[in-house]
Amino acid sequence: MRRLLLAATAAAVLLPLSATAGPWTKELGQHYVKVGADLFFTTDYVDARNPDTGEDAGIERFLGTNITVYGEVGVFPLWPIQLQASLPLTIGVSTFKDSALIGEGETGRTTAVRPGDLRFTVQTSILRKGFQLAPQVEVKIPLYGNDSVGRRLGPYRQWVAIPGEGQIDITPMMLMGGSIPKTKLPMWVEGGLGYRFRTEAFIGWDTDLEFVDSVAFYAAFGLAPGKSWVVVRVDGNKNFKVDEVTREAVTVGPSVGVTVWKGLAIEARLAGDVVANNAPRGISAGLGISWRHPHPK
Amino acid sequence: MSRKFVIEVPLFDRRTALKAGAAVLAGAAGATLPACDTLDIPPPKDPGPISGISPQSEFYLQSCCGVPDVDPATFTMELVNASTGATIGSIDRDYIDTIEEPEQKEHTLQCIGSNPRFLFIDNAVWTGLPFIDILDDLGIEVPDDAIELVFFGADGYDTSIPITDLDTPIWLVWEMNGEPLTLAHGAPFRFLVPGRYGTKNPKWVERLEFSPIEHVGYWEREGWSNEATYRPNALTLSPAAYAVVSEGTLRVQGSAFAGFDPVTRVEWTEDDGATWQDAEITYTSEAEHTWRLWSFDFSPSGPGDHFLRTRVTTESGAMSEDTPDGTDRLGGFNGGMEIRVVVT
């Protein structure tokens, strides 16, 4: 049986619609903001809080919702330097069965509402004519305390999903990409490769768990017919060491967007986990509204 | 933790430096922010009075490694002198069938890991014989140098008890409440070891050694008590540990047990121990080593959270610890379970 916590990493799965800015670093005054809602659904149960217990869990399903505010802004006049941040509100709903506690055939439901992981990123550009090359550093700071999750719910605590791994991560990443020349429609490719340092500094979680470092990566292909765009994207991480607690996943899916007025756009995405080790495998979907300046003419 | 890559930071190692930086970041972020957890469960059902004798179908099940694939009709337990390695006897279903006058005893069994989450305690009438009588009947003499009985189960489980427990006496049983043991409960036979938690009451024993040396068993290697002697405790069996009710009176029922030391009093508190009220003992038995069942009616004073905690006192004057989770999980639950009743 799979043994780590349902949704220990659901929040990590629920990145906002474009969690990485792409290699085109914004110049002074340029900005992009978005408010989005993402859903993550799974029937897997994985418990990071009790990796040593083999008790069969009666989890039926989990639905996680992230409502995220995300923004990018260029802040330096002489050279592109961009700050970006995202802050999600996580709402995790677990539906479970436990005949000993609530009776045969009955179902119960727990809901945990927490701020999620604050992600703060600084990015600049090395190459920006034609081929783009942009280094960035992301810091992930948990704004929740896993020790508090479900603390007052007695034996039902095991059904309350923690919103994340509760640890500060630092991820330097190199982004690259460029337009594909000589095509009827504007097309581009982009990708990123980084190293996720697990600092072992937990906030609000007294745990002996040790998550291992990993390679973080993504790749995307996009095209933009008219005022809309379509992107197919792969996100993932590969751990440096096999263990029983560190999430390792690859998520694939399309996203679409359409500009409805000046820089105002509606965006949507769908994604599925094609690889999920030490993590619940599920599907996610998102819908958001964004504003970009300057906007496409 | 070993790392493939190491970054040397003057004055600090990487982890220290990162933690220091992380602490600053956490402070800057305002640390953890307010949050909310909710639980939505159906209201508790009144199960009616809990029976003092647990049906086999409802008797708790626990094993380290699942139920082994054995055939009770042909299953054999070998008895071995561990000093010499010699097999000195065996017991199987055919032998059990030759026993003309088995005895019955009422006996309570509780899992050492029972706690407010796992209400693993039950009571039944067992059919069998003291194991020392079976050894006598088979003409098997206990080796002089034996200090322990070591049990090896077909499921991969192993544990041990002092040889002196033969005189407690320990029992070999093959029926529960007049019905043959089901495979999950140990068919064709299992051991009952009075005074010790379920970890010392093995099932599917295919090899029993009379050993001159001490043995550390499966759960004991994981840190669970090797003595595993029962401790005074109370478990609330109904309603569940967290109940949501709308109004009216809630009937609270539970068990109390302390091994050979009979429980004589069960009390409950709704004000964190400032005052205690007696619960009604609803089930007692003339047999030793049996549980007591108790109940009380709780009429909440109003909406909100109510915490109901219990404690037990035994004939010898021993009491459960006044803490809802007990004091030492690996030694067996020794607390008075607390339930939270949310009145809406």
XYZ file of C-alpha atoms in Angstrom:
641
model
C 0.000 0.000 0.000
C 1.097 3.545 -0.566
C 2.012 5.134 2.633
C 2.512 8.818 2.537
C 0.125 11.548 3.242
C -2.672 12.312 1.122
C -1.966 15.725 -0.118
C 1.277 16.101 1.661
C 2.160 17.340 -1.701
C -1.152 18.280 -3.136
C -0.259 21.885 -2.653
C 2.939 21.302 -4.530
C 0.945 19.836 -7.365
C -1.370 22.780 -7.392
C 1.002 25.282 -8.785
C -0.702 28.307 -10.208
C -1.435 28.352 -13.876
C 2.012 29.572 -14.811
C 4.168 29.080 -11.793
C 7.262 29.854 -13.730
C 7.517 33.038 -15.637
C 9.314 31.677 -18.616
C 12.703 32.885 -19.836
C 11.442 36.261 -21.091
C 12.384 38.399 -18.103
C 10.330 41.531 -17.655
C 11.791 44.985 -17.946
C 11.077 47.869 -15.642
C 7.358 48.511 -15.376
C 6.240 45.411 -17.208
C 4.019 43.221 -15.116
C 1.681 40.278 -15.093
C -0.802 39.401 -12.357
C -3.264 36.592 -12.081
C -5.858 35.201 -9.744
C -6.592 31.534 -10.295
C -8.341 28.590 -8.786
C -6.906 25.122 -9.201
C -8.482 21.808 -8.291
C -6.635 18.588 -7.573
C -8.499 15.297 -7.305
C -7.195 11.920 -6.227
C -8.343 8.680 -4.679
C -4.864 7.831 -3.402
C -3.909 8.057 0.237
C -0.362 8.696 1.294
C 0.609 9.642 4.834
C 3.857 11.461 5.411
C 3.077 11.883 9.085
C 2.995 8.158 9.679
C 5.272 6.538 7.116
C 5.942 3.659 9.513
C 2.353 2.631 10.004
C 0.905 0.194 7.580
C -2.685 0.665 8.541
C -5.068 0.387 5.716
C -6.512 3.775 5.198
C -10.162 4.264 4.465
C -9.685 7.330 2.353
C -12.217 7.580 -0.388
C -11.174 10.669 -2.236
C -9.454 13.985 -1.829
C -10.263 17.272 -3.465
C -7.805 20.075 -3.028
C -8.415 23.628 -4.070
C -5.850 26.362 -4.347
C -6.879 29.935 -4.828
C -3.721 31.686 -5.854
C -2.616 35.233 -6.356
C 0.388 35.366 -8.647
C 2.415 38.243 -9.958
C 5.538 39.155 -11.954
C 7.040 42.610 -12.219
C 10.181 44.068 -13.765
C 11.966 46.212 -11.224
C 15.289 47.441 -12.636
C 15.814 50.134 -15.282
C 19.143 49.070 -16.788
C 18.686 45.361 -17.251
C 15.759 42.976 -16.903
C 15.387 41.935 -13.324
C 12.079 40.486 -12.354
C 10.450 39.668 -9.057
C 7.642 37.194 -8.892
C 5.559 35.794 -6.086
C 2.644 33.490 -5.595
C 0.510 32.948 -2.530
C -2.151 30.236 -2.467
C -4.985 29.658 -0.076
C -5.363 25.884 0.182
C -8.618 24.113 0.894
C -8.260 20.367 1.302
C -11.357 18.190 1.574
C -10.899 14.499 2.427
C -13.766 12.048 2.302
C -13.202 8.900 4.326
C -14.785 5.760 5.686
C -14.019 4.374 9.130
C -16.452 1.829 10.447
C -14.905 1.885 13.930
C -15.395 5.599 14.347
C -18.489 6.544 12.433
C -20.179 3.268 11.621
C -20.296 0.790 8.778
C -21.024 2.315 5.405
C -20.941 5.883 6.682
C -18.665 8.521 5.257
C -17.128 11.507 6.937
C -15.406 14.575 5.609
C -12.620 16.772 6.888
C -11.746 20.173 5.563
C -8.514 22.005 6.213
C -8.085 25.601 5.159
C -4.613 27.073 5.273
C -2.433 29.569 3.469
C -0.083 27.483 1.367
C 3.518 27.899 0.305
C 4.646 31.420 -0.463
C 6.929 31.292 -3.478
C 9.194 34.228 -4.084
C 11.463 34.359 -7.121
C 14.119 36.670 -8.484
C 14.994 36.342 -12.163
C 17.258 38.051 -14.607
C 18.422 37.455 -18.176
C 21.780 36.460 -19.613
C 20.731 36.207 -23.239
C 17.669 38.016 -24.483
C 17.972 38.427 -28.228
C 16.578 35.436 -30.028
C 17.489 32.589 -27.742
C 16.601 33.413 -24.156
C 18.633 32.364 -21.148
C 17.412 33.466 -17.738
C 18.582 32.322 -14.328
C 16.246 32.553 -11.382
C 16.160 31.596 -7.725
C 12.925 30.590 -6.034
C 12.392 30.414 -2.287
C 9.404 28.457 -1.015
C 8.240 29.360 2.454
C 5.380 27.467 4.143
C 2.859 29.759 5.754
C 1.148 26.941 7.633
C 2.158 24.661 10.459
C 1.559 20.986 9.832
C 1.575 20.364 13.580
C -1.616 22.366 13.821
C -3.476 20.546 11.067
C -6.370 18.603 12.563
C -4.954 18.932 16.047
C -8.346 19.381 17.636
C -10.025 16.591 15.739
C -8.761 13.685 17.832
C -8.654 10.385 15.967
C -10.020 12.060 12.861
C -6.776 13.937 12.480
C -5.397 11.243 10.229
C -7.947 12.209 7.632
C -6.993 15.853 7.566
C -4.647 16.530 4.710
C -1.635 18.654 5.410
C -1.218 21.393 2.833
C 2.411 20.722 2.023
C 5.793 19.505 3.133
C 6.201 22.305 5.629
C 9.795 22.948 4.683
C 11.663 25.855 3.156
C 13.069 25.001 -0.252
C 15.474 26.971 -2.374
C 15.492 26.258 -6.093
C 17.948 27.917 -8.471
C 16.853 27.237 -12.030
C 18.077 28.112 -15.504
C 15.296 28.965 -17.927
C 15.743 28.934 -21.665
C 13.650 29.213 -24.767
C 12.858 31.052 -27.913
C 10.480 31.582 -30.781
C 10.343 29.091 -33.581
C 11.116 31.009 -36.766
C 9.370 30.792 -40.099
C 6.036 29.428 -38.940
C 2.560 30.569 -39.948
C 1.530 30.966 -36.343
C 3.721 32.333 -33.595
C 5.258 29.349 -31.825
C 7.790 28.955 -29.082
C 9.500 26.439 -26.897
C 10.840 26.910 -23.435
C 12.186 24.884 -20.567
C 13.954 25.014 -17.272
C 16.359 22.922 -15.275
C 17.075 23.514 -11.603
C 18.250 22.092 -8.336
C 15.829 21.966 -5.420
C 17.648 22.331 -2.132
C 15.705 20.948 0.805
C 16.880 23.103 3.667
C 15.568 20.762 6.390
C 14.205 23.907 8.015
C 10.593 23.104 8.866
C 8.113 25.718 9.931
C 5.477 24.621 12.397
C 6.212 20.935 12.016
C 8.158 18.959 14.583
C 9.105 16.047 12.391
C 12.065 13.780 11.817
C 11.295 13.441 8.139
C 14.147 14.171 5.780
C 13.222 15.081 2.244
C 15.947 14.678 -0.334
C 17.147 17.187 -2.910
C 15.976 16.850 -6.455
C 16.267 18.100 -9.987
C 13.349 20.305 -10.944
C 12.488 20.684 -14.596
C 9.861 21.790 -17.018
C 9.411 22.021 -20.762
C 6.692 23.658 -22.811
C 5.630 24.195 -26.359
C 3.226 26.979 -27.231
C 1.506 28.590 -30.134
C -0.578 31.727 -30.337
C -3.292 31.972 -32.980
C -4.735 35.493 -32.850
C -5.544 36.625 -29.364
C -5.365 33.189 -27.892
C -2.625 30.722 -27.028
C -2.233 27.061 -26.362
C 0.596 25.525 -24.361
C 1.484 21.922 -23.651
C 3.672 21.650 -20.625
C 5.572 19.017 -18.658
C 6.590 19.716 -15.045
C 8.436 17.442 -12.725
C 11.151 16.643 -10.304
C 13.545 13.727 -9.995
C 15.013 12.968 -6.597
C 18.697 12.388 -6.135
C 18.037 9.495 -3.796
C 15.274 6.931 -3.506
C 13.398 7.273 -0.235
C 9.922 6.752 1.147
C 8.887 10.297 1.801
C 10.016 12.719 -0.865
C 7.527 13.463 -3.559
C 8.659 12.715 -7.080
C 6.285 13.461 -9.904
C 5.872 14.344 -13.526
C 2.781 16.230 -14.569
C 1.684 16.769 -18.149
C -1.135 18.784 -19.572
C -2.367 21.534 -21.843
C -3.342 25.067 -21.000
C -5.187 27.634 -23.039
C -5.734 31.343 -22.797
C -7.575 34.051 -24.633
C -7.245 37.790 -24.401
C -10.668 39.321 -23.900
C -9.833 43.004 -23.555
C -6.493 44.780 -23.787
C -4.266 42.843 -21.370
C -7.094 41.026 -19.677
C -7.183 37.295 -20.350
C -8.883 34.138 -19.219
C -6.691 31.086 -18.777
C -7.437 27.423 -18.157
C -5.397 24.305 -17.772
C -5.726 20.574 -17.312
C -2.996 18.261 -16.082
C -2.450 14.717 -14.939
C 0.292 13.039 -12.980
C 2.040 10.547 -15.204
C 4.578 9.771 -12.480
C 3.866 10.013 -8.752
C 6.159 8.443 -6.191
C 5.510 9.104 -2.495
C 2.612 11.237 -3.588
C -0.993 10.777 -4.522
C -1.499 10.456 -8.252
C -4.312 12.643 -9.456
C -5.602 15.075 -11.983
C -5.762 18.813 -11.710
C -7.564 21.593 -13.465
C -7.396 25.340 -13.176
C -9.115 28.491 -14.241
C -7.775 31.984 -13.877
C -8.029 35.574 -14.920
C -4.915 37.576 -15.685
C -3.695 41.033 -16.573
C -0.577 41.698 -18.578
C 1.215 44.995 -19.264
C 2.206 45.767 -21.874
C -0.441 43.760 -23.626
C -0.353 42.385 -27.170
C -1.607 44.848 -29.758
C 21.938 12.798 6.167
C 24.438 12.200 3.430
C 24.384 14.514 0.472
C 25.844 14.155 -2.935
C 26.701 17.814 -3.196
C 28.170 19.881 -0.415
C 28.544 23.613 -0.408
C 31.043 24.880 2.106
C 29.951 28.040 3.881
C 32.496 29.777 6.091
C 31.676 29.495 9.794
C 28.598 27.353 9.180
C 27.870 24.079 7.508
C 25.315 24.273 4.756
C 22.457 23.034 6.836
C 23.127 25.495 9.645
C 23.453 28.344 7.237
C 20.277 27.436 5.411
C 18.375 27.020 8.629
C 19.543 30.388 9.855
C 18.482 31.964 6.608
C 15.238 30.075 6.683
C 14.458 31.352 10.146
C 14.887 34.911 8.938
C 12.645 34.205 5.969
C 10.055 32.602 8.195
C 10.062 35.607 10.468
C 9.724 37.898 7.507
C 6.792 35.887 6.286
C 5.052 36.186 9.590
C 5.495 32.477 10.301
C 2.318 30.458 10.158
C -0.979 32.189 9.629
C -4.435 31.462 11.046
C -6.162 28.369 9.806
C -9.326 26.340 10.081
C -10.131 22.629 10.284
C -13.641 21.238 10.198
C -15.123 17.788 10.499
C -18.372 16.626 9.010
C -19.539 13.236 10.278
C -22.945 11.652 10.800
C -24.423 11.832 14.304
C -23.579 8.837 16.500
C -25.913 5.889 16.395
C -26.996 4.375 19.668
C -25.752 0.790 19.473
C -27.934 -0.242 22.424
C -26.346 -1.948 25.396
C -22.923 -3.403 24.589
C -22.786 -7.138 25.221
C -20.420 -8.386 27.897
C -19.553 -11.328 25.661
C -18.234 -10.317 22.260
C -19.405 -12.363 19.275
C -16.524 -13.942 17.389
C -17.549 -12.019 14.290
C -17.059 -8.753 16.163
C -14.044 -9.742 18.250
C -11.124 -7.524 17.337
C -8.507 -8.862 14.929
C -4.891 -7.954 14.980
C -1.803 -9.646 13.630
C 1.593 -8.508 12.561
C 1.493 -9.866 9.076
C -1.991 -10.823 8.020
C -3.631 -14.225 8.126
C -1.359 -17.073 7.004
C -2.423 -19.587 4.399
C -2.723 -22.631 6.641
C -5.130 -25.548 6.687
C -6.474 -25.938 10.230
C -7.244 -29.587 9.554
C -3.595 -30.464 8.979
C -1.844 -27.685 10.900
C 0.740 -28.984 13.386
C 2.522 -27.234 16.220
C 5.953 -28.671 16.917
C 7.314 -28.589 20.458
C 11.070 -28.233 20.524
C 13.741 -28.389 23.194
C 15.830 -25.454 22.056
C 18.878 -26.665 23.994
C 19.157 -29.846 21.966
C 17.136 -28.910 18.916
C 15.112 -32.066 19.396
C 11.397 -32.197 18.685
C 9.762 -33.452 21.863
C 6.174 -33.527 20.721
C 3.528 -32.049 18.492
C -0.089 -30.943 18.646
C -2.600 -30.910 15.819
C -6.349 -30.886 15.231
C -6.567 -34.664 15.513
C -5.112 -34.541 19.000
C -7.487 -31.742 20.030
C -10.421 -33.878 18.873
C -9.382 -36.629 21.298
C -9.796 -34.353 24.308
C -13.038 -35.476 25.878
C -13.516 -32.902 28.593
C -12.236 -29.500 27.591
C -12.895 -26.646 29.981
C -14.377 -23.220 29.460
C -13.173 -19.922 30.767
C -14.270 -16.350 30.305
C -11.302 -14.207 29.430
C -10.666 -10.683 28.175
C -8.090 -9.933 25.531
C -6.738 -6.471 24.794
C -4.206 -5.360 22.207
C -1.135 -3.597 23.569
C -1.646 -1.022 20.866
C -5.237 -0.333 21.783
C -5.875 3.331 22.294
C -8.602 5.858 21.636
C -8.150 5.271 17.912
C -8.021 1.477 18.059
C -10.594 0.092 20.443
C -9.048 -3.356 20.459
C -10.514 -5.033 23.534
C -13.060 -7.835 23.743
C -14.267 -10.546 26.073
C -15.360 -14.087 25.275
C -15.894 -17.564 26.666
C -13.110 -19.792 25.408
C -12.940 -23.568 25.205
C -9.599 -25.226 25.794
C -7.297 -26.449 28.533
C -4.427 -25.125 30.578
C -1.376 -25.815 28.433
C 0.441 -27.488 31.323
C -2.350 -30.072 31.442
C -1.911 -30.749 27.732
C 1.816 -31.229 28.212
C 1.062 -33.642 31.063
C -1.402 -35.524 28.896
C 1.189 -35.851 26.138
C 3.842 -36.920 28.623
C 6.054 -33.995 27.744
C 8.359 -32.733 30.466
C 9.508 -29.157 30.465
C 13.302 -29.109 30.017
C 15.030 -28.145 33.256
C 17.096 -25.400 31.668
C 14.134 -23.709 29.923
C 13.543 -20.133 31.040
C 11.215 -19.042 28.240
C 8.570 -20.300 25.885
C 9.292 -18.933 22.437
C 6.475 -18.944 19.884
C 7.004 -18.874 16.129
C 3.881 -18.311 14.056
C 3.083 -19.408 10.534
C 2.497 -15.736 9.794
C 6.107 -14.846 10.574
C 5.341 -13.583 14.057
C 7.423 -14.506 17.067
C 7.278 -13.678 20.763
C 8.154 -15.171 24.115
C 6.978 -15.414 27.710
C 8.677 -16.596 30.890
C 8.439 -20.341 31.467
C 6.770 -19.561 34.807
C 3.689 -18.434 32.876
C 2.898 -22.113 32.372
C 1.639 -22.029 35.964
C -0.468 -18.868 35.543
C -1.713 -20.922 33.726
C -1.574 -20.144 30.037
C -4.241 -21.836 27.942
C -4.479 -23.467 24.574
C -7.976 -22.751 23.223
C -9.842 -23.848 20.107
C -13.359 -22.460 20.494
C -14.771 -19.016 21.145
C -18.305 -18.781 22.537
C -18.930 -22.412 21.614
C -17.833 -22.028 17.979
C -14.569 -23.295 16.495
C -12.050 -20.524 16.081
C -12.103 -19.006 12.648
C -8.822 -18.919 10.788
C -8.501 -15.197 11.434
C -8.763 -15.871 15.160
C -6.083 -18.544 15.085
C -7.678 -21.824 13.982
C -7.116 -24.559 14.772
C -5.945 -23.256 18.179
C -4.288 -20.295 19.830
C -2.743 -19.357 23.149
C -4.248 -17.222 25.885
C -1.706 -15.779 28.279
C -3.466 -14.219 31.261
C -2.006 -10.998 32.545
C -0.303 -10.049 29.324
C -1.473 -7.974 26.374
C -2.397 -9.570 23.078
C 1.177 -9.459 21.767
C 1.872 -12.372 24.115
C -1.184 -14.364 23.002
C 0.028 -15.792 19.699
C -1.966 -17.460 16.951
C -0.956 -20.055 14.332
C 2.057 -21.201 16.376
C 3.859 -23.785 14.272
C 6.935 -24.046 16.466
C 7.091 -23.689 20.232
C 10.520 -23.741 21.764
C 11.414 -24.373 25.370
C 14.383 -22.067 25.423
C 17.302 -21.630 27.839
C 17.931 -18.096 26.619
C 15.866 -14.927 26.438
C 14.232 -14.086 23.156
C 13.186 -10.677 21.869
C 10.103 -10.957 19.719
C 8.643 -9.224 16.688
C 6.938 -6.280 18.367
C 9.438 -6.174 21.198
C 12.181 -5.537 18.678
C 10.140 -2.497 17.649
C 10.213 -1.209 21.208
C 6.936 -2.543 22.553
C 7.051 -3.804 26.121
C 8.484 -7.289 26.551
C 6.644 -7.798 29.832
C 3.424 -6.491 28.293
C 1.500 -6.741 31.540
C -1.953 -5.200 31.561
C -2.361 -1.732 33.037
C -5.539 -0.062 34.272
C -7.315 1.664 31.428
C -10.706 2.755 30.205
C -11.844 2.930 26.611
C -15.013 4.618 25.444
C -16.667 2.252 22.990
C -19.673 4.415 22.143
C -19.962 7.055 20.864
C -16.756 7.554 18.883
C -13.956 9.704 20.185
C -15.403 12.723 18.458
C -19.139 12.971 18.274
C -21.441 15.657 17.011
C -24.897 15.766 18.569
C -27.693 18.254 18.344
C -29.475 17.968 21.661
C -30.803 15.572 24.261
C -29.027 12.989 26.343
C -26.080 11.017 25.075
C -25.445 7.547 26.448
C -21.723 6.924 26.828
C -20.509 3.340 27.148
C -17.115 1.774 27.514
C -14.786 -0.862 28.881
C -12.458 -0.933 31.847
C -9.751 -3.506 32.370
C -6.567 -4.117 34.306
C -5.738 -7.783 33.801
C -5.910 -9.824 37.003
C -6.685 -6.735 39.092
C -10.469 -6.305 38.844
C -11.757 -2.834 38.136
C -14.084 -1.769 40.915
C -14.886 1.809 39.999
C -15.204 3.911 36.868
C -15.582 7.681 37.046
C -15.975 10.419 34.467
C -15.389 14.127 34.361
C -16.603 16.893 32.120
C -14.591 19.671 33.762
C -11.047 18.451 33.166
C -10.864 16.575 36.439
C -12.182 19.237 38.804
C -15.064 16.937 39.712
C -15.670 13.256 39.036
C -18.917 11.339 38.828
C -19.410 7.606 39.102
C -20.317 5.695 35.981
C -22.626 2.733 36.299
C -20.935 -0.661 36.019
C -23.158 -2.516 33.568
C -21.248 -5.768 33.220
C -19.216 -7.767 35.701
C -18.244 -11.408 35.809
C -17.353 -13.900 38.490
C -14.474 -14.997 36.302
C -11.115 -13.424 36.941
C -9.322 -11.556 34.193
C -12.453 -10.101 32.637
C -13.429 -6.597 31.694
C -16.014 -4.372 33.213
C -18.438 -2.476 31.061
C -19.753 0.880 32.195
C -22.043 3.631 31.055
C -23.317 7.056 31.971
C -25.774 9.518 30.519
C -24.414 12.878 29.515
C -26.783 15.811 29.265
C -24.829 18.726 27.839
C -25.328 22.047 29.525
C -25.407 23.821 26.191
C -23.900 24.135 22.736
C -20.175 23.952 22.265
C -17.361 21.525 22.920
C -17.554 19.107 25.829
C -14.675 16.853 26.778
C -15.610 13.709 28.711
C -12.759 11.807 30.317
C -12.802 8.634 32.375
C -10.638 6.956 34.979
C -10.686 3.585 36.659
C -9.786 2.246 40.071
C -8.966 -1.393 40.701
C -9.451 -3.690 43.648
C -5.809 -3.192 44.655
C -6.221 0.578 44.557
C -4.358 1.099 41.292
C -5.734 3.787 38.993
C -5.452 4.642 35.359
C -3.346 7.689 34.611
C -5.365 10.864 34.413
C -4.337 11.559 30.877
C -6.443 10.782 27.832
C -3.638 9.277 25.773
C -1.852 7.347 28.509
C 1.744 7.903 29.490
C 3.689 5.284 27.621
C 2.264 4.053 24.352
C 4.697 1.159 23.975
C 3.850 -0.191 27.393
C 0.134 -0.439 26.656
C -2.627 2.096 27.022
C -2.936 3.178 30.651
C -5.110 6.255 30.402
C -8.729 7.163 30.722
C -10.005 7.821 27.262
C -11.437 11.230 26.494
C -14.089 11.904 23.933
C -15.043 15.240 22.481
C -18.733 15.900 22.116
C -19.685 18.845 19.964
C -23.194 20.056 20.726
C -24.681 22.118 17.922
